[in-house]
Amino acid sequence: MKGIINKGEIFVMEFIEVSAKTVNDAVTDALVRLGVTSDQLEYEVVSEGSTGFLGFGSKPAVIKARRKYSPEESVREF
């Protein structure tokens, strides 16, 4: 879903949650899933993740990501 102007209202895409081994891997996955380039992605780190002890108890990195709002695109889509 993209930001769309509809009768004077703007609908902005909700965040998706992406997890991966590292934050960089999560960002890359978000870019692919949203079909955008890095300059079009807005994200926040929920969890940096951890490697655990000897690989046991490791936790994935988690981010919330969405496509950046672009007024120019909304106008073009209208």
mmCIF file of N, CA, C and O in Angstrom:
data_model
loop_
_atom_site.group_PDB
_atom_site.id
_atom_site.type_symbol
_atom_site.label_atom_id
_atom_site.label_comp_id
_atom_site.label_asym_id
_atom_site.label_seq_id
_atom_site.Cartn_x
_atom_site.Cartn_y
_atom_site.Cartn_z
ATOM 1 N N MET A 1 0.846 -1.166 0.000
ATOM 2 C CA MET A 1 0.000 0.000 0.000
ATOM 3 C C MET A 1 0.894 1.232 0.000
ATOM 4 O O MET A 1 1.818 1.324 0.767
ATOM 5 N N LYS A 2 0.625 2.197 -0.837
ATOM 6 C CA LYS A 2 1.396 3.426 -0.918
ATOM 7 C C LYS A 2 0.574 4.565 -0.358
ATOM 8 O O LYS A 2 -0.625 4.450 -0.176
ATOM 9 N N GLY A 3 1.246 5.692 -0.084
ATOM 10 C CA GLY A 3 0.513 6.879 0.335
ATOM 11 C C GLY A 3 -0.364 7.348 -0.805
ATOM 12 O O GLY A 3 0.104 7.511 -1.918
ATOM 13 N N ILE A 4 -1.630 7.556 -0.565
ATOM 14 C CA ILE A 4 -2.558 7.913 -1.628
ATOM 15 C C ILE A 4 -3.424 9.081 -1.153
ATOM 16 O O ILE A 4 -3.872 9.096 -0.021
ATOM 17 N N ILE A 5 -3.639 10.045 -2.020
ATOM 18 C CA ILE A 5 -4.561 11.133 -1.703
ATOM 19 C C ILE A 5 -5.939 10.699 -2.153
ATOM 20 O O ILE A 5 -6.147 10.327 -3.297
ATOM 21 N N ASN A 6 -6.897 10.745 -1.235
ATOM 22 C CA ASN A 6 -8.251 10.309 -1.527
ATOM 23 C C ASN A 6 -9.216 11.300 -0.882
ATOM 24 O O ASN A 6 -9.381 11.311 0.319
ATOM 25 N N LYS A 7 -9.803 12.150 -1.689
ATOM 26 C CA LYS A 7 -10.758 13.142 -1.199
ATOM 27 C C LYS A 7 -10.174 13.960 -0.051
ATOM 28 O O LYS A 7 -10.778 14.114 1.003
ATOM 29 N N GLY A 8 -8.943 14.456 -0.240
ATOM 30 C CA GLY A 8 -8.330 15.323 0.752
ATOM 31 C C GLY A 8 -7.668 14.599 1.906
ATOM 32 O O GLY A 8 -7.107 15.230 2.776
ATOM 33 N N GLU A 9 -7.714 13.274 1.932
ATOM 34 C CA GLU A 9 -7.086 12.527 3.009
ATOM 35 C C GLU A 9 -5.824 11.867 2.491
ATOM 36 O O GLU A 9 -5.725 11.539 1.326
ATOM 37 N N ILE A 10 -4.859 11.664 3.385
ATOM 38 C CA ILE A 10 -3.630 10.981 2.999
ATOM 39 C C ILE A 10 -3.538 9.691 3.802
ATOM 40 O O ILE A 10 -3.661 9.691 5.023
ATOM 41 N N PHE A 11 -3.363 8.576 3.119
ATOM 42 C CA PHE A 11 -3.195 7.283 3.761
ATOM 43 C C PHE A 11 -1.731 6.890 3.619
ATOM 44 O O PHE A 11 -1.227 6.805 2.507
ATOM 45 N N VAL A 12 -1.059 6.672 4.728
ATOM 46 C CA VAL A 12 0.357 6.335 4.712
ATOM 47 C C VAL A 12 0.514 4.873 5.104
ATOM 48 O O VAL A 12 -0.170 4.378 5.996
ATOM 49 N N MET A 13 1.425 4.208 4.442
ATOM 50 C CA MET A 13 1.666 2.797 4.691
ATOM 51 C C MET A 13 2.073 2.546 6.140
ATOM 52 O O MET A 13 2.867 3.276 6.706
ATOM 53 N N GLU A 14 1.538 1.487 6.713
ATOM 54 C CA GLU A 14 1.901 1.072 8.057
ATOM 55 C C GLU A 14 3.283 0.418 8.050
ATOM 56 O O GLU A 14 3.758 -0.016 7.021
ATOM 57 N N PHE A 15 3.886 0.344 9.220
ATOM 58 C CA PHE A 15 5.182 -0.315 9.354
ATOM 59 C C PHE A 15 5.022 -1.831 9.219
ATOM 60 O O PHE A 15 4.013 -2.391 9.636
ATOM 61 N N ILE A 16 6.032 -2.473 8.646
ATOM 62 C CA ILE A 16 6.112 -3.925 8.677
ATOM 63 C C ILE A 16 7.243 -4.270 9.637
ATOM 64 O O ILE A 16 8.166 -3.484 9.820
ATOM 65 N N GLU A 17 7.148 -5.400 10.293
ATOM 66 C CA GLU A 17 8.195 -5.830 11.209
ATOM 67 C C GLU A 17 9.026 -6.896 10.512
ATOM 68 O O GLU A 17 8.481 -7.854 9.968
ATOM 69 N N VAL A 18 10.345 -6.708 10.526
ATOM 70 C CA VAL A 18 11.252 -7.619 9.845
ATOM 71 C C VAL A 18 12.318 -8.065 10.830
ATOM 72 O O VAL A 18 12.882 -7.243 11.547
ATOM 73 N N SER A 19 12.574 -9.373 10.864
ATOM 74 C CA SER A 19 13.639 -9.874 11.727
ATOM 75 C C SER A 19 14.648 -10.647 10.883
ATOM 76 O O SER A 19 14.305 -11.255 9.880
ATOM 77 N N ALA A 20 15.898 -10.591 11.316
ATOM 78 C CA ALA A 20 16.991 -11.282 10.625
ATOM 79 C C ALA A 20 18.156 -11.428 11.606
ATOM 80 O O ALA A 20 18.084 -10.954 12.742
ATOM 81 N N LYS A 21 19.220 -12.042 11.152
ATOM 82 C CA LYS A 21 20.372 -12.295 12.009
ATOM 83 C C LYS A 21 21.019 -10.983 12.491
ATOM 84 O O LYS A 21 21.441 -10.883 13.632
ATOM 85 N N THR A 22 21.087 -9.990 11.590
ATOM 86 C CA THR A 22 21.658 -8.681 11.943
ATOM 87 C C THR A 22 20.705 -7.579 11.503
ATOM 88 O O THR A 22 19.792 -7.811 10.692
ATOM 89 N N VAL A 23 20.937 -6.368 12.001
ATOM 90 C CA VAL A 23 20.127 -5.225 11.586
ATOM 91 C C VAL A 23 20.298 -4.986 10.089
ATOM 92 O O VAL A 23 19.318 -4.741 9.379
ATOM 93 N N ASN A 24 21.529 -5.088 9.594
ATOM 94 C CA ASN A 24 21.758 -4.882 8.156
ATOM 95 C C ASN A 24 20.997 -5.891 7.313
ATOM 96 O O ASN A 24 20.436 -5.540 6.270
ATOM 97 N N ASP A 25 20.958 -7.146 7.754
ATOM 98 C CA ASP A 25 20.201 -8.161 7.031
ATOM 99 C C ASP A 25 18.702 -7.853 7.065
ATOM 100 O O ASP A 25 17.990 -8.049 6.075
ATOM 101 N N ALA A 26 18.212 -7.358 8.198
ATOM 102 C CA ALA A 26 16.793 -7.003 8.317
ATOM 103 C C ALA A 26 16.451 -5.836 7.404
ATOM 104 O O ALA A 26 15.397 -5.827 6.759
ATOM 105 N N VAL A 27 17.342 -4.846 7.329
ATOM 106 C CA VAL A 27 17.114 -3.703 6.436
ATOM 107 C C VAL A 27 17.085 -4.179 4.985
ATOM 108 O O VAL A 27 16.202 -3.785 4.212
ATOM 109 N N THR A 28 18.027 -5.034 4.614
ATOM 110 C CA THR A 28 18.054 -5.569 3.255
ATOM 111 C C THR A 28 16.771 -6.325 2.933
ATOM 112 O O THR A 28 16.187 -6.161 1.857
ATOM 113 N N ASP A 29 16.299 -7.137 3.876
ATOM 114 C CA ASP A 29 15.053 -7.881 3.677
ATOM 115 C C ASP A 29 13.877 -6.923 3.516
ATOM 116 O O ASP A 29 13.004 -7.121 2.666
ATOM 117 N N ALA A 30 13.841 -5.861 4.317
ATOM 118 C CA ALA A 30 12.760 -4.873 4.222
ATOM 119 C C ALA A 30 12.784 -4.178 2.861
ATOM 120 O O ALA A 30 11.728 -3.948 2.260
ATOM 121 N N LEU A 31 13.974 -3.848 2.364
ATOM 122 C CA LEU A 31 14.093 -3.218 1.048
ATOM 123 C C LEU A 31 13.498 -4.106 -0.035
ATOM 124 O O LEU A 31 12.760 -3.635 -0.907
ATOM 125 N N VAL A 32 13.817 -5.394 0.036
ATOM 126 C CA VAL A 32 13.305 -6.341 -0.957
ATOM 127 C C VAL A 32 11.796 -6.498 -0.822
ATOM 128 O O VAL A 32 11.057 -6.451 -1.812
ATOM 129 N N ARG A 33 11.320 -6.684 0.397
ATOM 130 C CA ARG A 33 9.879 -6.894 0.610
ATOM 131 C C ARG A 33 9.050 -5.687 0.183
ATOM 132 O O ARG A 33 7.944 -5.835 -0.341
ATOM 133 N N LEU A 34 9.570 -4.471 0.419
ATOM 134 C CA LEU A 34 8.822 -3.263 0.070
ATOM 135 C C LEU A 34 9.102 -2.797 -1.360
ATOM 136 O O LEU A 34 8.411 -1.923 -1.871
ATOM 137 N N GLY A 35 10.131 -3.363 -1.981
ATOM 138 C CA GLY A 35 10.453 -2.994 -3.351
ATOM 139 C C GLY A 35 10.937 -1.569 -3.494
ATOM 140 O O GLY A 35 10.560 -0.872 -4.437
ATOM 141 N N VAL A 36 11.770 -1.111 -2.542
ATOM 142 C CA VAL A 36 12.268 0.261 -2.568
ATOM 143 C C VAL A 36 13.793 0.264 -2.477
ATOM 144 O O VAL A 36 14.414 -0.750 -2.176
ATOM 145 N N THR A 37 14.387 1.438 -2.711
ATOM 146 C CA THR A 37 15.824 1.604 -2.526
ATOM 147 C C THR A 37 16.065 2.160 -1.127
ATOM 148 O O THR A 37 15.129 2.616 -0.457
ATOM 149 N N SER A 38 17.323 2.159 -0.701
ATOM 150 C CA SER A 38 17.645 2.560 0.673
ATOM 151 C C SER A 38 17.242 4.002 0.982
ATOM 152 O O SER A 38 16.912 4.313 2.126
ATOM 153 N N ASP A 39 17.256 4.880 -0.014
ATOM 154 C CA ASP A 39 16.855 6.270 0.246
ATOM 155 C C ASP A 39 15.340 6.422 0.369
ATOM 156 O O ASP A 39 14.855 7.480 0.770
ATOM 157 N N GLN A 40 14.584 5.382 0.057
ATOM 158 C CA GLN A 40 13.129 5.426 0.156
ATOM 159 C C GLN A 40 12.611 4.661 1.371
ATOM 160 O O GLN A 40 11.407 4.497 1.521
ATOM 161 N N LEU A 41 13.511 4.193 2.225
ATOM 162 C CA LEU A 41 13.120 3.374 3.365
ATOM 163 C C LEU A 41 13.249 4.148 4.662
ATOM 164 O O LEU A 41 14.238 4.832 4.902
ATOM 165 N N GLU A 42 12.239 4.044 5.484
ATOM 166 C CA GLU A 42 12.254 4.607 6.829
ATOM 167 C C GLU A 42 12.141 3.425 7.784
ATOM 168 O O GLU A 42 11.258 2.584 7.612
ATOM 169 N N TYR A 43 13.042 3.345 8.773
ATOM 170 C CA TYR A 43 12.977 2.220 9.704
ATOM 171 C C TYR A 43 13.455 2.619 11.089
ATOM 172 O O TYR A 43 14.160 3.612 11.255
ATOM 173 N N GLU A 44 13.033 1.838 12.062
ATOM 174 C CA GLU A 44 13.520 2.006 13.429
ATOM 175 C C GLU A 44 13.887 0.630 13.971
ATOM 176 O O GLU A 44 13.233 -0.367 13.667
ATOM 177 N N VAL A 45 14.956 0.601 14.729
ATOM 178 C CA VAL A 45 15.439 -0.656 15.288
ATOM 179 C C VAL A 45 14.646 -0.961 16.554
ATOM 180 O O VAL A 45 14.613 -0.167 17.487
ATOM 181 N N VAL A 46 13.994 -2.119 16.573
ATOM 182 C CA VAL A 46 13.250 -2.571 17.742
ATOM 183 C C VAL A 46 14.194 -3.321 18.673
ATOM 184 O O VAL A 46 14.178 -3.130 19.886
ATOM 185 N N SER A 47 15.034 -4.182 18.088
ATOM 186 C CA SER A 47 15.994 -4.969 18.857
ATOM 187 C C SER A 47 17.255 -5.182 18.025
ATOM 188 O O SER A 47 17.165 -5.571 16.868
ATOM 189 N N GLU A 48 18.409 -4.923 18.626
ATOM 190 C CA GLU A 48 19.689 -5.129 17.941
ATOM 191 C C GLU A 48 19.990 -6.607 17.747
ATOM 192 O O GLU A 48 20.803 -6.975 16.924
ATOM 193 N N GLY A 49 19.347 -7.451 18.545
ATOM 194 C CA GLY A 49 19.633 -8.873 18.497
ATOM 195 C C GLY A 49 20.881 -9.191 19.309
ATOM 196 O O GLY A 49 21.577 -8.288 19.782
ATOM 197 N N SER A 50 21.155 -10.463 19.498
ATOM 198 C CA SER A 50 22.358 -10.865 20.225
ATOM 199 C C SER A 50 22.803 -12.228 19.726
ATOM 200 O O SER A 50 21.994 -13.030 19.263
ATOM 201 N N THR A 51 24.096 -12.473 19.835
ATOM 202 C CA THR A 51 24.634 -13.741 19.355
ATOM 203 C C THR A 51 24.508 -14.844 20.394
ATOM 204 O O THR A 51 24.674 -16.015 20.079
ATOM 205 N N GLY A 52 24.218 -14.479 21.637
ATOM 206 C CA GLY A 52 24.116 -15.492 22.684
ATOM 207 C C GLY A 52 25.495 -15.969 23.117
ATOM 208 O O GLY A 52 26.516 -15.391 22.760
ATOM 209 N N PHE A 53 25.522 -17.042 23.865
ATOM 210 C CA PHE A 53 26.773 -17.614 24.344
ATOM 211 C C PHE A 53 27.036 -18.895 23.576
ATOM 212 O O PHE A 53 26.253 -19.842 23.647
ATOM 213 N N LEU A 54 28.106 -18.901 22.819
ATOM 214 C CA LEU A 54 28.444 -20.038 21.958
ATOM 215 C C LEU A 54 27.299 -20.396 21.001
ATOM 216 O O LEU A 54 27.074 -21.561 20.673
ATOM 217 N N GLY A 55 26.542 -19.384 20.627
ATOM 218 C CA GLY A 55 25.443 -19.596 19.691
ATOM 219 C C GLY A 55 24.128 -19.979 20.339
ATOM 220 O O GLY A 55 23.099 -20.012 19.685
ATOM 221 N N PHE A 56 24.147 -20.275 21.636
ATOM 222 C CA PHE A 56 22.911 -20.643 22.337
ATOM 223 C C PHE A 56 22.245 -19.385 22.878
ATOM 224 O O PHE A 56 22.899 -18.515 23.429
ATOM 225 N N GLY A 57 20.956 -19.320 22.754
ATOM 226 C CA GLY A 57 20.208 -18.162 23.264
ATOM 227 C C GLY A 57 20.320 -16.935 22.381
ATOM 228 O O GLY A 57 20.074 -15.825 22.835
ATOM 229 N N SER A 58 20.689 -17.119 21.120
ATOM 230 C CA SER A 58 20.793 -15.964 20.214
ATOM 231 C C SER A 58 19.406 -15.415 19.919
ATOM 232 O O SER A 58 18.412 -16.150 19.922
ATOM 233 N N LYS A 59 19.346 -14.113 19.682
ATOM 234 C CA LYS A 59 18.088 -13.445 19.360
ATOM 235 C C LYS A 59 18.273 -12.670 18.071
ATOM 236 O O LYS A 59 19.311 -12.041 17.865
ATOM 237 N N PRO A 60 17.266 -12.700 17.199
ATOM 238 C CA PRO A 60 17.395 -11.976 15.924
ATOM 239 C C PRO A 60 17.260 -10.467 16.120
ATOM 240 O O PRO A 60 16.653 -10.000 17.094
ATOM 241 N N ALA A 61 17.817 -9.722 15.188
ATOM 242 C CA ALA A 61 17.600 -8.277 15.142
ATOM 243 C C ALA A 61 16.201 -8.049 14.570
ATOM 244 O O ALA A 61 15.758 -8.783 13.692
ATOM 245 N N VAL A 62 15.512 -7.042 15.085
ATOM 246 C CA VAL A 62 14.154 -6.742 14.629
ATOM 247 C C VAL A 62 14.058 -5.258 14.310
ATOM 248 O O VAL A 62 14.514 -4.417 15.094
ATOM 249 N N ILE A 63 13.479 -4.941 13.153
ATOM 250 C CA ILE A 63 13.225 -3.550 12.784
ATOM 251 C C ILE A 63 11.769 -3.391 12.379
ATOM 252 O O ILE A 63 11.113 -4.354 12.011
ATOM 253 N N LYS A 64 11.289 -2.163 12.462
ATOM 254 C CA LYS A 64 10.003 -1.780 11.884
ATOM 255 C C LYS A 64 10.350 -0.897 10.699
ATOM 256 O O LYS A 64 11.145 0.038 10.827
ATOM 257 N N ALA A 65 9.784 -1.195 9.549
ATOM 258 C CA ALA A 65 10.139 -0.455 8.339
ATOM 259 C C ALA A 65 8.904 -0.118 7.523
ATOM 260 O O ALA A 65 7.895 -0.810 7.578
ATOM 261 N N ARG A 66 9.028 0.974 6.780
ATOM 262 C CA ARG A 66 7.986 1.355 5.825
ATOM 263 C C ARG A 66 8.610 2.233 4.752
ATOM 264 O O ARG A 66 9.715 2.762 4.910
ATOM 265 N N ARG A 67 7.890 2.375 3.682
ATOM 266 C CA ARG A 67 8.320 3.250 2.600
ATOM 267 C C ARG A 67 8.166 4.686 3.081
ATOM 268 O O ARG A 67 7.164 5.044 3.703
ATOM 269 N N LYS A 68 9.164 5.540 2.793
ATOM 270 C CA LYS A 68 9.069 6.951 3.166
ATOM 271 C C LYS A 68 7.922 7.608 2.415
ATOM 272 O O LYS A 68 7.687 7.321 1.247
ATOM 273 N N TYR A 69 7.240 8.501 3.088
ATOM 274 C CA TYR A 69 6.160 9.258 2.465
ATOM 275 C C TYR A 69 6.755 10.273 1.501
ATOM 276 O O TYR A 69 7.680 10.997 1.839
ATOM 277 N N SER A 70 6.251 10.316 0.305
ATOM 278 C CA SER A 70 6.721 11.251 -0.710
ATOM 279 C C SER A 70 5.523 11.990 -1.299
ATOM 280 O O SER A 70 4.720 11.387 -2.003
ATOM 281 N N PRO A 71 5.396 13.281 -1.006
ATOM 282 C CA PRO A 71 4.260 14.036 -1.558
ATOM 283 C C PRO A 71 4.212 13.994 -3.087
ATOM 284 O O PRO A 71 3.140 13.972 -3.670
ATOM 285 N N GLU A 72 5.387 13.957 -3.740
ATOM 286 C CA GLU A 72 5.414 13.928 -5.197
ATOM 287 C C GLU A 72 4.750 12.665 -5.730
ATOM 288 O O GLU A 72 4.018 12.698 -6.702
ATOM 289 N N GLU A 73 5.010 11.517 -5.082
ATOM 290 C CA GLU A 73 4.409 10.259 -5.539
ATOM 291 C C GLU A 73 2.899 10.278 -5.337
ATOM 292 O O GLU A 73 2.161 9.766 -6.162
ATOM 293 N N SER A 74 2.454 10.851 -4.223
ATOM 294 C CA SER A 74 1.018 10.902 -3.965
ATOM 295 C C SER A 74 0.312 11.723 -5.032
ATOM 296 O O SER A 74 -0.773 11.371 -5.480
ATOM 297 N N VAL A 75 0.918 12.796 -5.428
ATOM 298 C CA VAL A 75 0.326 13.642 -6.458
ATOM 299 C C VAL A 75 0.306 12.901 -7.791
ATOM 300 O O VAL A 75 -0.674 12.923 -8.507
ATOM 301 N N ARG A 76 1.407 12.189 -8.124
ATOM 302 C CA ARG A 76 1.459 11.423 -9.357
ATOM 303 C C ARG A 76 0.408 10.330 -9.380
ATOM 304 O O ARG A 76 -0.195 10.054 -10.394
ATOM 305 N N GLU A 77 0.180 9.675 -8.236
ATOM 306 C CA GLU A 77 -0.790 8.587 -8.167
ATOM 307 C C GLU A 77 -2.211 9.116 -8.277
ATOM 308 O O GLU A 77 -3.088 8.426 -8.722
ATOM 309 N N PHE A 78 -2.438 10.340 -7.860
ATOM 310 C CA PHE A 78 -3.761 10.910 -7.893
ATOM 311 C C PHE A 78 -4.179 11.068 -9.320
ATOM 312 O O PHE A 78 -5.122 10.719 -9.824
#
